[in-house]
Short mmCIF file of C-alpha atoms in Angstrom, two decimals:
data_model
loop_
_atom_site.label_atom_id
_atom_site.label_comp_id
_atom_site.label_asym_id
_atom_site.label_seq_id
_atom_site.Cartn_x
_atom_site.Cartn_y
_atom_site.Cartn_z
CA UNK A 1 109.22 -77.36 68.57
CA UNK A 2 107.44 -75.07 70.46
CA UNK A 3 108.88 -72.38 67.33
CA UNK A 4 107.54 -74.18 65.48
CA UNK A 5 103.64 -74.82 67.24
CA UNK A 6 104.01 -70.79 68.42
CA UNK A 7 104.52 -70.16 64.10
CA UNK A 8 102.58 -72.78 62.19
CA UNK A 9 103.26 -73.99 58.50
CA UNK A 10 100.02 -73.94 57.54
CA UNK A 11 97.73 -77.16 57.53
CA UNK A 12 96.84 -79.61 54.58
CA UNK A 13 93.27 -81.04 55.72
CA UNK A 14 94.33 -85.22 55.52
CA UNK A 15 93.31 -88.48 54.24
CA UNK A 16 93.29 -89.62 58.31
CA UNK A 17 90.60 -86.37 58.85
CA UNK A 18 88.94 -86.92 55.77
CA UNK A 19 87.95 -90.56 57.08
CA UNK A 20 87.09 -89.63 60.32
CA UNK A 21 84.87 -87.36 58.75
CA UNK A 22 83.00 -90.02 56.58
CA UNK A 23 81.63 -92.18 60.52
CA UNK A 24 80.11 -88.41 60.88
CA UNK A 25 78.26 -89.34 58.04
CA UNK A 26 76.54 -91.94 59.73
CA UNK A 27 75.86 -90.81 62.79
CA UNK A 28 74.01 -88.60 61.87
CA UNK A 29 71.91 -90.58 60.17
CA UNK A 30 70.82 -92.49 63.15
CA UNK A 31 70.15 -88.86 65.29
CA UNK A 32 67.42 -88.23 61.73
CA UNK A 33 65.85 -91.59 63.20
CA UNK A 34 64.88 -90.33 66.50
CA UNK A 35 62.44 -87.28 64.73
CA UNK A 36 59.92 -90.98 63.27
CA UNK A 37 58.80 -91.40 66.76
CA UNK A 38 55.78 -90.63 67.00
CA UNK A 39 52.64 -89.51 68.56
CA UNK A 40 49.88 -86.78 68.73
CA UNK A 41 50.43 -85.39 66.09
CA UNK A 42 54.11 -85.63 66.51
CA UNK A 43 57.57 -86.44 67.26
CA UNK A 44 57.95 -88.55 70.56
CA UNK A 45 58.89 -85.99 73.71
CA UNK A 46 61.80 -88.12 74.99
CA UNK A 47 62.69 -89.00 71.84
CA UNK A 48 62.84 -85.38 70.49
CA UNK A 49 64.95 -84.57 73.91
CA UNK A 50 67.16 -87.02 72.37
CA UNK A 51 67.64 -86.26 69.19
CA UNK A 52 68.43 -82.46 70.24
CA UNK A 53 71.62 -84.09 73.21
CA UNK A 54 72.44 -86.61 70.59
CA UNK A 55 72.99 -84.16 67.70
CA UNK A 56 74.94 -81.55 69.44
CA UNK A 57 77.00 -84.02 71.69
CA UNK A 58 78.02 -86.05 67.87
CA UNK A 59 78.71 -82.29 66.48
CA UNK A 60 80.50 -81.03 69.83
CA UNK A 61 83.08 -84.12 69.81
CA UNK A 62 83.97 -83.32 66.39
CA UNK A 63 84.29 -80.09 66.88
CA UNK A 64 86.94 -80.82 69.57
CA UNK A 65 88.58 -83.04 67.82
CA UNK A 66 88.84 -80.15 64.31
CA UNK A 67 90.12 -77.87 67.25
CA UNK A 68 93.01 -79.66 68.71
CA UNK A 69 94.35 -80.96 65.52
CA UNK A 70 93.98 -77.54 63.84
CA UNK A 71 96.10 -75.75 66.66
CA UNK A 72 98.74 -78.67 68.07
CA UNK A 73 98.02 -81.95 65.74
CA UNK A 74 101.87 -82.39 63.90
CA UNK A 75 99.48 -85.55 61.91
CA UNK A 76 101.69 -88.50 63.68
CA UNK A 77 101.05 -91.46 65.09
CA UNK A 78 100.43 -90.34 68.31
CA UNK A 79 97.26 -87.92 66.37
CA UNK A 80 97.07 -91.13 64.21
CA UNK A 81 96.56 -93.77 67.29
CA UNK A 82 93.30 -91.50 69.42
CA UNK A 83 92.04 -90.97 65.67
CA UNK A 84 91.50 -94.51 64.77
CA UNK A 85 90.58 -94.81 68.15
CA UNK A 86 87.75 -92.58 68.97
CA UNK A 87 86.62 -93.83 65.38
CA UNK A 88 85.44 -96.74 66.68
CA UNK A 89 83.46 -95.27 70.19
CA UNK A 90 82.12 -93.89 67.80
CA UNK A 91 80.37 -96.41 66.59
CA UNK A 92 79.27 -97.49 70.56
CA UNK A 93 77.44 -94.08 70.06
CA UNK A 94 76.06 -94.98 66.17
CA UNK A 95 74.55 -97.44 67.85
CA UNK A 96 72.69 -96.26 70.99
CA UNK A 97 71.60 -94.01 68.73
CA UNK A 98 67.66 -95.57 68.54
CA UNK A 99 64.33 -94.90 69.14
CA UNK A 100 64.20 -97.27 72.10
CA UNK A 101 68.15 -96.06 73.21
CA UNK A 102 66.78 -96.33 76.56
CA UNK A 103 68.59 -99.79 76.05
CA UNK A 104 71.77 -98.41 75.42
CA UNK A 105 71.97 -95.27 77.02
CA UNK A 106 74.60 -96.53 79.41
CA UNK A 107 77.08 -98.04 76.29
CA UNK A 108 76.57 -94.81 74.54
CA UNK A 109 77.67 -93.13 77.35
CA UNK A 110 80.74 -94.92 78.13
CA UNK A 111 81.84 -93.70 74.70
CA UNK A 112 80.77 -90.90 75.01
CA UNK A 113 83.83 -90.48 77.87
CA UNK A 114 85.61 -92.47 76.81
CA UNK A 115 85.93 -90.22 73.15
CA UNK A 116 85.99 -86.66 75.88
CA UNK A 117 88.88 -88.39 78.09
CA UNK A 118 90.73 -88.92 74.81
CA UNK A 119 90.78 -86.06 73.86
CA UNK A 120 91.51 -84.38 77.26
CA UNK A 121 94.08 -87.01 76.71
CA UNK A 122 95.82 -85.51 74.21
CA UNK A 123 95.66 -81.67 75.46
CA UNK A 124 97.72 -82.76 78.59
CA UNK A 125 100.31 -84.63 76.31
CA UNK A 126 100.95 -81.09 75.23
CA UNK A 127 101.23 -79.43 78.68
CA UNK A 128 105.48 -80.62 78.21
CA UNK A 129 106.24 -78.86 74.94
CA UNK A 130 105.53 -75.10 76.83
CA UNK A 131 106.90 -73.63 80.07
CA UNK A 132 104.84 -72.43 83.03
CA UNK A 133 103.10 -69.57 82.72
CA UNK A 134 102.64 -69.19 78.67
CA UNK A 135 99.38 -68.64 77.20
CA UNK A 136 99.25 -71.87 75.30
CA UNK A 137 99.82 -73.94 78.32
CA UNK A 138 97.39 -71.57 80.55
CA UNK A 139 94.88 -72.33 77.12
CA UNK A 140 95.84 -76.64 77.84
CA UNK A 141 94.71 -77.32 80.49
CA UNK A 142 91.34 -74.99 80.53
CA UNK A 143 90.71 -77.17 77.89
CA UNK A 144 91.40 -79.94 79.33
CA UNK A 145 90.13 -79.72 82.84
CA UNK A 146 86.54 -78.63 80.57
CA UNK A 147 86.91 -81.82 78.91
CA UNK A 148 87.69 -83.59 81.94
CA UNK A 149 84.78 -82.40 83.36
CA UNK A 150 82.69 -82.69 80.51
CA UNK A 151 83.35 -86.57 81.39
CA UNK A 152 82.10 -87.32 84.46
CA UNK A 153 78.70 -84.92 83.90
CA UNK A 154 78.01 -87.71 81.22
CA UNK A 155 79.09 -91.32 83.60
CA UNK A 156 76.90 -89.12 86.55
CA UNK A 157 74.51 -89.30 84.69
CA UNK A 158 74.29 -92.79 83.72
CA UNK A 159 74.01 -93.38 87.17
CA UNK A 160 71.07 -90.08 87.48
CA UNK A 161 69.32 -91.92 85.06
CA UNK A 162 68.97 -95.19 86.59
CA UNK A 163 67.65 -94.01 89.65
CA UNK A 164 64.71 -91.52 87.87
CA UNK A 165 64.90 -92.10 84.42
CA UNK A 166 65.94 -88.84 83.06
CA UNK A 167 68.62 -87.63 81.23
CA UNK A 168 68.77 -83.73 81.83
CA UNK A 169 72.52 -83.47 82.95
CA UNK A 170 73.85 -84.94 79.30
CA UNK A 171 72.05 -82.04 77.86
CA UNK A 172 73.65 -79.61 80.47
CA UNK A 173 76.79 -80.98 80.33
CA UNK A 174 77.01 -80.43 76.26
CA UNK A 175 75.65 -76.61 76.92
CA UNK A 176 77.66 -75.75 79.39
CA UNK A 177 80.68 -77.32 78.04
CA UNK A 178 79.45 -75.21 74.98
CA UNK A 179 79.69 -72.51 77.06
CA UNK A 180 83.23 -72.47 78.54
CA UNK A 181 84.94 -73.39 76.41
CA UNK A 182 83.32 -70.69 74.59
CA UNK A 183 83.41 -67.67 77.36
CA UNK A 184 87.48 -69.03 77.89
CA UNK A 185 88.62 -69.18 75.00
CA UNK A 186 88.28 -65.72 73.87
CA UNK A 187 90.92 -65.27 75.98
CA UNK A 188 92.89 -67.21 73.87
CA UNK A 189 95.56 -65.48 71.20
CA UNK A 190 94.52 -65.54 67.80
CA UNK A 191 98.05 -66.72 66.79
CA UNK A 192 97.83 -69.49 67.53
CA UNK A 193 94.92 -70.35 64.87
CA UNK A 194 95.34 -71.74 61.23
CA UNK A 195 91.30 -70.13 60.59
CA UNK A 196 92.63 -70.96 56.48
CA UNK A 197 92.14 -75.48 58.31
CA UNK A 198 89.26 -75.13 60.62
CA UNK A 199 87.18 -73.80 57.90
CA UNK A 200 87.25 -75.73 55.35
CA UNK A 201 87.12 -78.63 57.67
CA UNK A 202 83.78 -77.23 58.92
CA UNK A 203 82.81 -76.60 55.69
CA UNK A 204 83.96 -80.10 54.89
CA UNK A 205 81.72 -81.20 57.14
CA UNK A 206 78.98 -78.70 56.09
CA UNK A 207 79.00 -81.02 53.22
CA UNK A 208 79.37 -84.26 54.03
CA UNK A 209 75.84 -82.37 56.77
CA UNK A 210 74.37 -82.05 53.26
CA UNK A 211 75.39 -85.77 51.62
CA UNK A 212 73.45 -86.77 54.90
CA UNK A 213 70.33 -84.57 53.43
CA UNK A 214 70.50 -85.34 49.78
CA UNK A 215 69.78 -89.37 51.40
CA UNK A 216 67.43 -88.35 53.59
CA UNK A 217 65.40 -86.98 50.73
CA UNK A 218 65.57 -90.11 48.70
CA UNK A 219 62.65 -91.76 50.60
CA UNK A 220 60.37 -89.52 48.37
CA UNK A 221 61.38 -91.99 45.45
CA UNK A 222 60.59 -94.76 47.84
CA UNK A 223 57.38 -96.98 46.13
CA UNK A 224 55.17 -97.18 42.80
CA UNK A 225 56.34 -94.48 40.09
CA UNK A 226 53.46 -91.75 40.71
CA UNK A 227 53.48 -87.47 38.73
CA UNK A 228 52.83 -86.16 43.23
CA UNK A 229 56.36 -87.93 45.00
CA UNK A 230 58.46 -87.52 41.83
CA UNK A 231 56.73 -83.31 41.92
CA UNK A 232 57.85 -83.48 45.87
CA UNK A 233 61.55 -85.44 44.88
CA UNK A 234 62.45 -82.07 42.65
CA UNK A 235 60.79 -79.54 45.81
CA UNK A 236 63.26 -81.39 47.83
CA UNK A 237 66.37 -81.89 46.08
CA UNK A 238 66.51 -78.19 44.78
CA UNK A 239 66.15 -76.69 48.37
CA UNK A 240 68.99 -78.73 49.23
CA UNK A 241 70.94 -77.41 46.45
CA UNK A 242 69.65 -73.56 47.18
CA UNK A 243 71.08 -74.34 50.70
CA UNK A 244 74.42 -75.81 49.40
CA UNK A 245 74.94 -72.37 47.45
CA UNK A 246 74.58 -70.14 49.97
CA UNK A 247 76.37 -71.69 52.12
CA UNK A 248 79.50 -72.13 49.66
CA UNK A 249 78.92 -68.75 48.49
CA UNK A 250 79.44 -67.78 52.15
CA UNK A 251 82.98 -69.69 52.44
CA UNK A 252 84.11 -69.06 48.90
CA UNK A 253 82.95 -65.22 48.44
CA UNK A 254 81.94 -63.79 52.77
CA UNK A 255 84.08 -65.22 54.47
CA UNK A 256 87.85 -63.43 55.15
CA UNK A 257 89.96 -67.05 55.75
CA UNK A 258 92.42 -65.13 56.55
CA UNK A 259 91.42 -63.74 59.65
CA UNK A 260 92.64 -63.78 62.66
CA UNK A 261 90.54 -65.50 65.66
CA UNK A 262 90.88 -67.73 67.96
CA UNK A 263 88.66 -69.84 65.55
CA UNK A 264 86.01 -69.97 68.32
CA UNK A 265 82.97 -68.42 67.30
CA UNK A 266 83.21 -69.52 63.89
CA UNK A 267 83.26 -73.39 65.54
CA UNK A 268 80.65 -72.53 67.28
CA UNK A 269 78.54 -70.55 65.20
CA UNK A 270 78.79 -74.17 62.73
CA UNK A 271 77.09 -76.30 65.55
CA UNK A 272 74.04 -74.38 65.00
CA UNK A 273 74.60 -74.43 61.12
CA UNK A 274 75.29 -78.36 61.34
CA UNK A 275 72.12 -78.40 63.67
CA UNK A 276 69.80 -76.96 61.29
CA UNK A 277 70.42 -78.47 58.47
CA UNK A 278 69.65 -82.34 60.32
CA UNK A 279 66.68 -80.11 61.29
CA UNK A 280 65.65 -79.31 57.78
CA UNK A 281 66.26 -83.57 56.59
CA UNK A 282 63.90 -84.48 59.41
CA UNK A 283 61.44 -81.21 58.42
CA UNK A 284 61.34 -82.62 54.98
CA UNK A 285 61.69 -86.66 55.12
CA UNK A 286 57.41 -85.39 57.66
CA UNK A 287 56.05 -83.69 55.23
CA UNK A 288 55.54 -87.05 53.92
CA UNK A 289 54.04 -88.22 56.54
CA UNK A 290 50.51 -88.44 57.82
CA UNK A 291 51.09 -88.83 61.50
CA UNK A 292 52.44 -86.23 61.71
CA UNK A 293 50.11 -82.91 61.73
CA UNK A 294 49.70 -79.51 59.45
CA UNK A 295 50.69 -76.73 62.51
CA UNK A 296 53.39 -79.17 64.00
CA UNK A 297 55.77 -79.76 60.74
CA UNK A 298 55.43 -76.37 59.37
CA UNK A 299 56.44 -74.64 62.65
CA UNK A 300 59.12 -77.36 62.94
CA UNK A 301 60.27 -76.74 58.96
CA UNK A 302 60.12 -72.43 59.61
CA UNK A 303 62.54 -72.85 62.59
CA UNK A 304 64.97 -74.98 61.45
CA UNK A 305 65.17 -72.66 57.72
CA UNK A 306 65.00 -69.52 60.31
CA UNK A 307 67.84 -71.36 62.65
CA UNK A 308 70.19 -72.29 58.89
CA UNK A 309 69.68 -68.30 57.65
CA UNK A 310 70.00 -66.55 60.27
CA UNK A 311 73.40 -68.53 61.95
CA UNK A 312 75.21 -67.89 58.77
CA UNK A 313 74.44 -64.26 58.71
CA UNK A 314 75.62 -64.37 61.50
CA UNK A 315 78.35 -66.03 60.31
CA UNK A 316 79.59 -63.88 58.16
CA UNK A 317 78.50 -60.76 60.11
CA UNK A 318 81.93 -62.03 62.70
CA UNK A 319 83.35 -63.27 59.49
CA UNK A 320 82.92 -61.74 56.52
CA UNK A 321 86.10 -59.12 54.77
CA UNK A 322 86.53 -56.16 54.75
CA UNK A 323 85.97 -54.49 51.96
CA UNK A 324 81.59 -56.60 53.02
CA UNK A 325 80.49 -53.48 52.58
CA UNK A 326 76.18 -52.59 53.52
CA UNK A 327 76.15 -55.86 54.34
CA UNK A 328 73.16 -54.85 57.30
CA UNK A 329 71.31 -53.65 54.47
CA UNK A 330 71.67 -57.92 53.07
CA UNK A 331 70.46 -58.74 56.61
CA UNK A 332 67.85 -56.88 55.97
CA UNK A 333 66.60 -57.98 53.00
CA UNK A 334 66.56 -61.58 54.11
CA UNK A 335 64.84 -60.74 57.47
CA UNK A 336 61.82 -58.94 55.43
CA UNK A 337 61.87 -62.54 52.73
CA UNK A 338 61.56 -64.55 55.33
CA UNK A 339 59.09 -62.87 57.36
CA UNK A 340 57.15 -62.95 54.30
CA UNK A 341 58.34 -66.87 53.90
CA UNK A 342 56.57 -67.55 58.09
CA UNK A 343 53.66 -66.23 57.14
CA UNK A 344 52.18 -68.21 53.87
CA UNK A 345 53.62 -71.49 55.35
CA UNK A 346 51.20 -70.41 58.07
CA UNK A 347 48.36 -70.12 56.07
CA UNK A 348 48.76 -72.01 52.98
CA UNK A 349 49.96 -74.89 55.14
CA UNK A 350 46.64 -77.29 54.68
CA UNK A 351 48.41 -76.66 50.70
CA UNK A 352 51.02 -79.23 50.92
CA UNK A 353 52.26 -78.44 46.88
CA UNK A 354 52.23 -75.54 47.24
CA UNK A 355 54.41 -74.43 50.69
CA UNK A 356 57.08 -76.61 48.84
CA UNK A 357 57.16 -74.46 46.37
CA UNK A 358 56.95 -72.08 48.31
CA UNK A 359 60.17 -73.30 50.31
CA UNK A 360 61.99 -73.43 47.14
CA UNK A 361 60.87 -69.91 46.18
CA UNK A 362 62.32 -68.51 50.12
CA UNK A 363 65.79 -70.95 49.42
CA UNK A 364 66.12 -69.28 46.31
CA UNK A 365 65.27 -65.65 46.72
CA UNK A 366 67.94 -65.52 49.54
CA UNK A 367 70.24 -67.28 47.45
CA UNK A 368 70.00 -65.08 44.48
CA UNK A 369 70.72 -62.27 46.95
CA UNK A 370 74.07 -63.64 48.77
CA UNK A 371 75.08 -64.37 45.03
CA UNK A 372 74.10 -60.98 43.51
CA UNK A 373 76.24 -60.02 47.25
CA UNK A 374 78.91 -61.89 46.44
CA UNK A 375 79.74 -61.43 43.07
CA UNK A 376 79.84 -56.88 44.05
CA UNK A 377 82.72 -58.07 46.63
CA UNK A 378 84.84 -59.50 43.73
CA UNK A 379 83.87 -56.62 41.80
CA UNK A 380 85.03 -54.61 44.50
CA UNK A 381 88.41 -56.91 45.37
CA UNK A 382 89.75 -56.71 41.88
#
């Protein structure tokens, strides 16, 4: 059995994994609801911090599950039982994600801690398959320890919140655990990871996030028909299409999915890619919200786009194919276009119809460069 685990066949994404992903679409929508709680021209600070914490926590849960399945999952009965238990617990997280989130704080954190313990227990089950001192056994022990430690911090935050009405320990738990997995994981061999499966799972999660984005911009069609609402709906749809195509070209033509790697940097970067997409969804919805002041909504949207493209291009720096020559030059051009975009967006912030059209031009300008670069790589490989 050990030989089979250390030299696994390439995994295929199974139906159970896709069903598991679907509940995250629901939770993404719930997380974005936290952004619709305005005061003094922007999102209420406590709601905004809750949004950051819940979004990162949910993406992290997905990462933990996906990484375990990729290395140790056998798609057996036990794996499915643990997966469906976490799916059920995620409903409590989704229900607890709302503008009056503080009233559901205990429910949310108990479910969150149980999910972490669930994944940690699965790692402990794997210890029996490896002899003491092996590299994989050390990896299992580290991951289980990180998961149980984060679960303990999440439970401790329930008591902290009751005493102080602050929830900083939850955010600290998420960030500390991400840092720990990233740092300790660099010592692990990439031989254990099925990177084609891992990259495909990340791609599918991004696709589901785009699906939620399309649902989000459906709000432009609410109310009576008007040329203005149709114009904004079209521009928002084009933005989503441009972002989707940009990611698709990276996945299909630039990323080396046969690379020998532990995959941790890939998953780590996708946390912020998905987070940025969630922010863009919120930013596009803000454009119709009169309660949100011009400067905050423009800055939020600008930062969201820069975050998405910044981490997308960083993905290429680490995981681009060997034939990707002059990639730094592509990054430099994208940076120059982004700088022009930022300046124009700030100068024209009071003209929303021009602003959203400018965003479309920016997104498709970057996509055009990415597409041209991808075609160039394809030509070099032939």
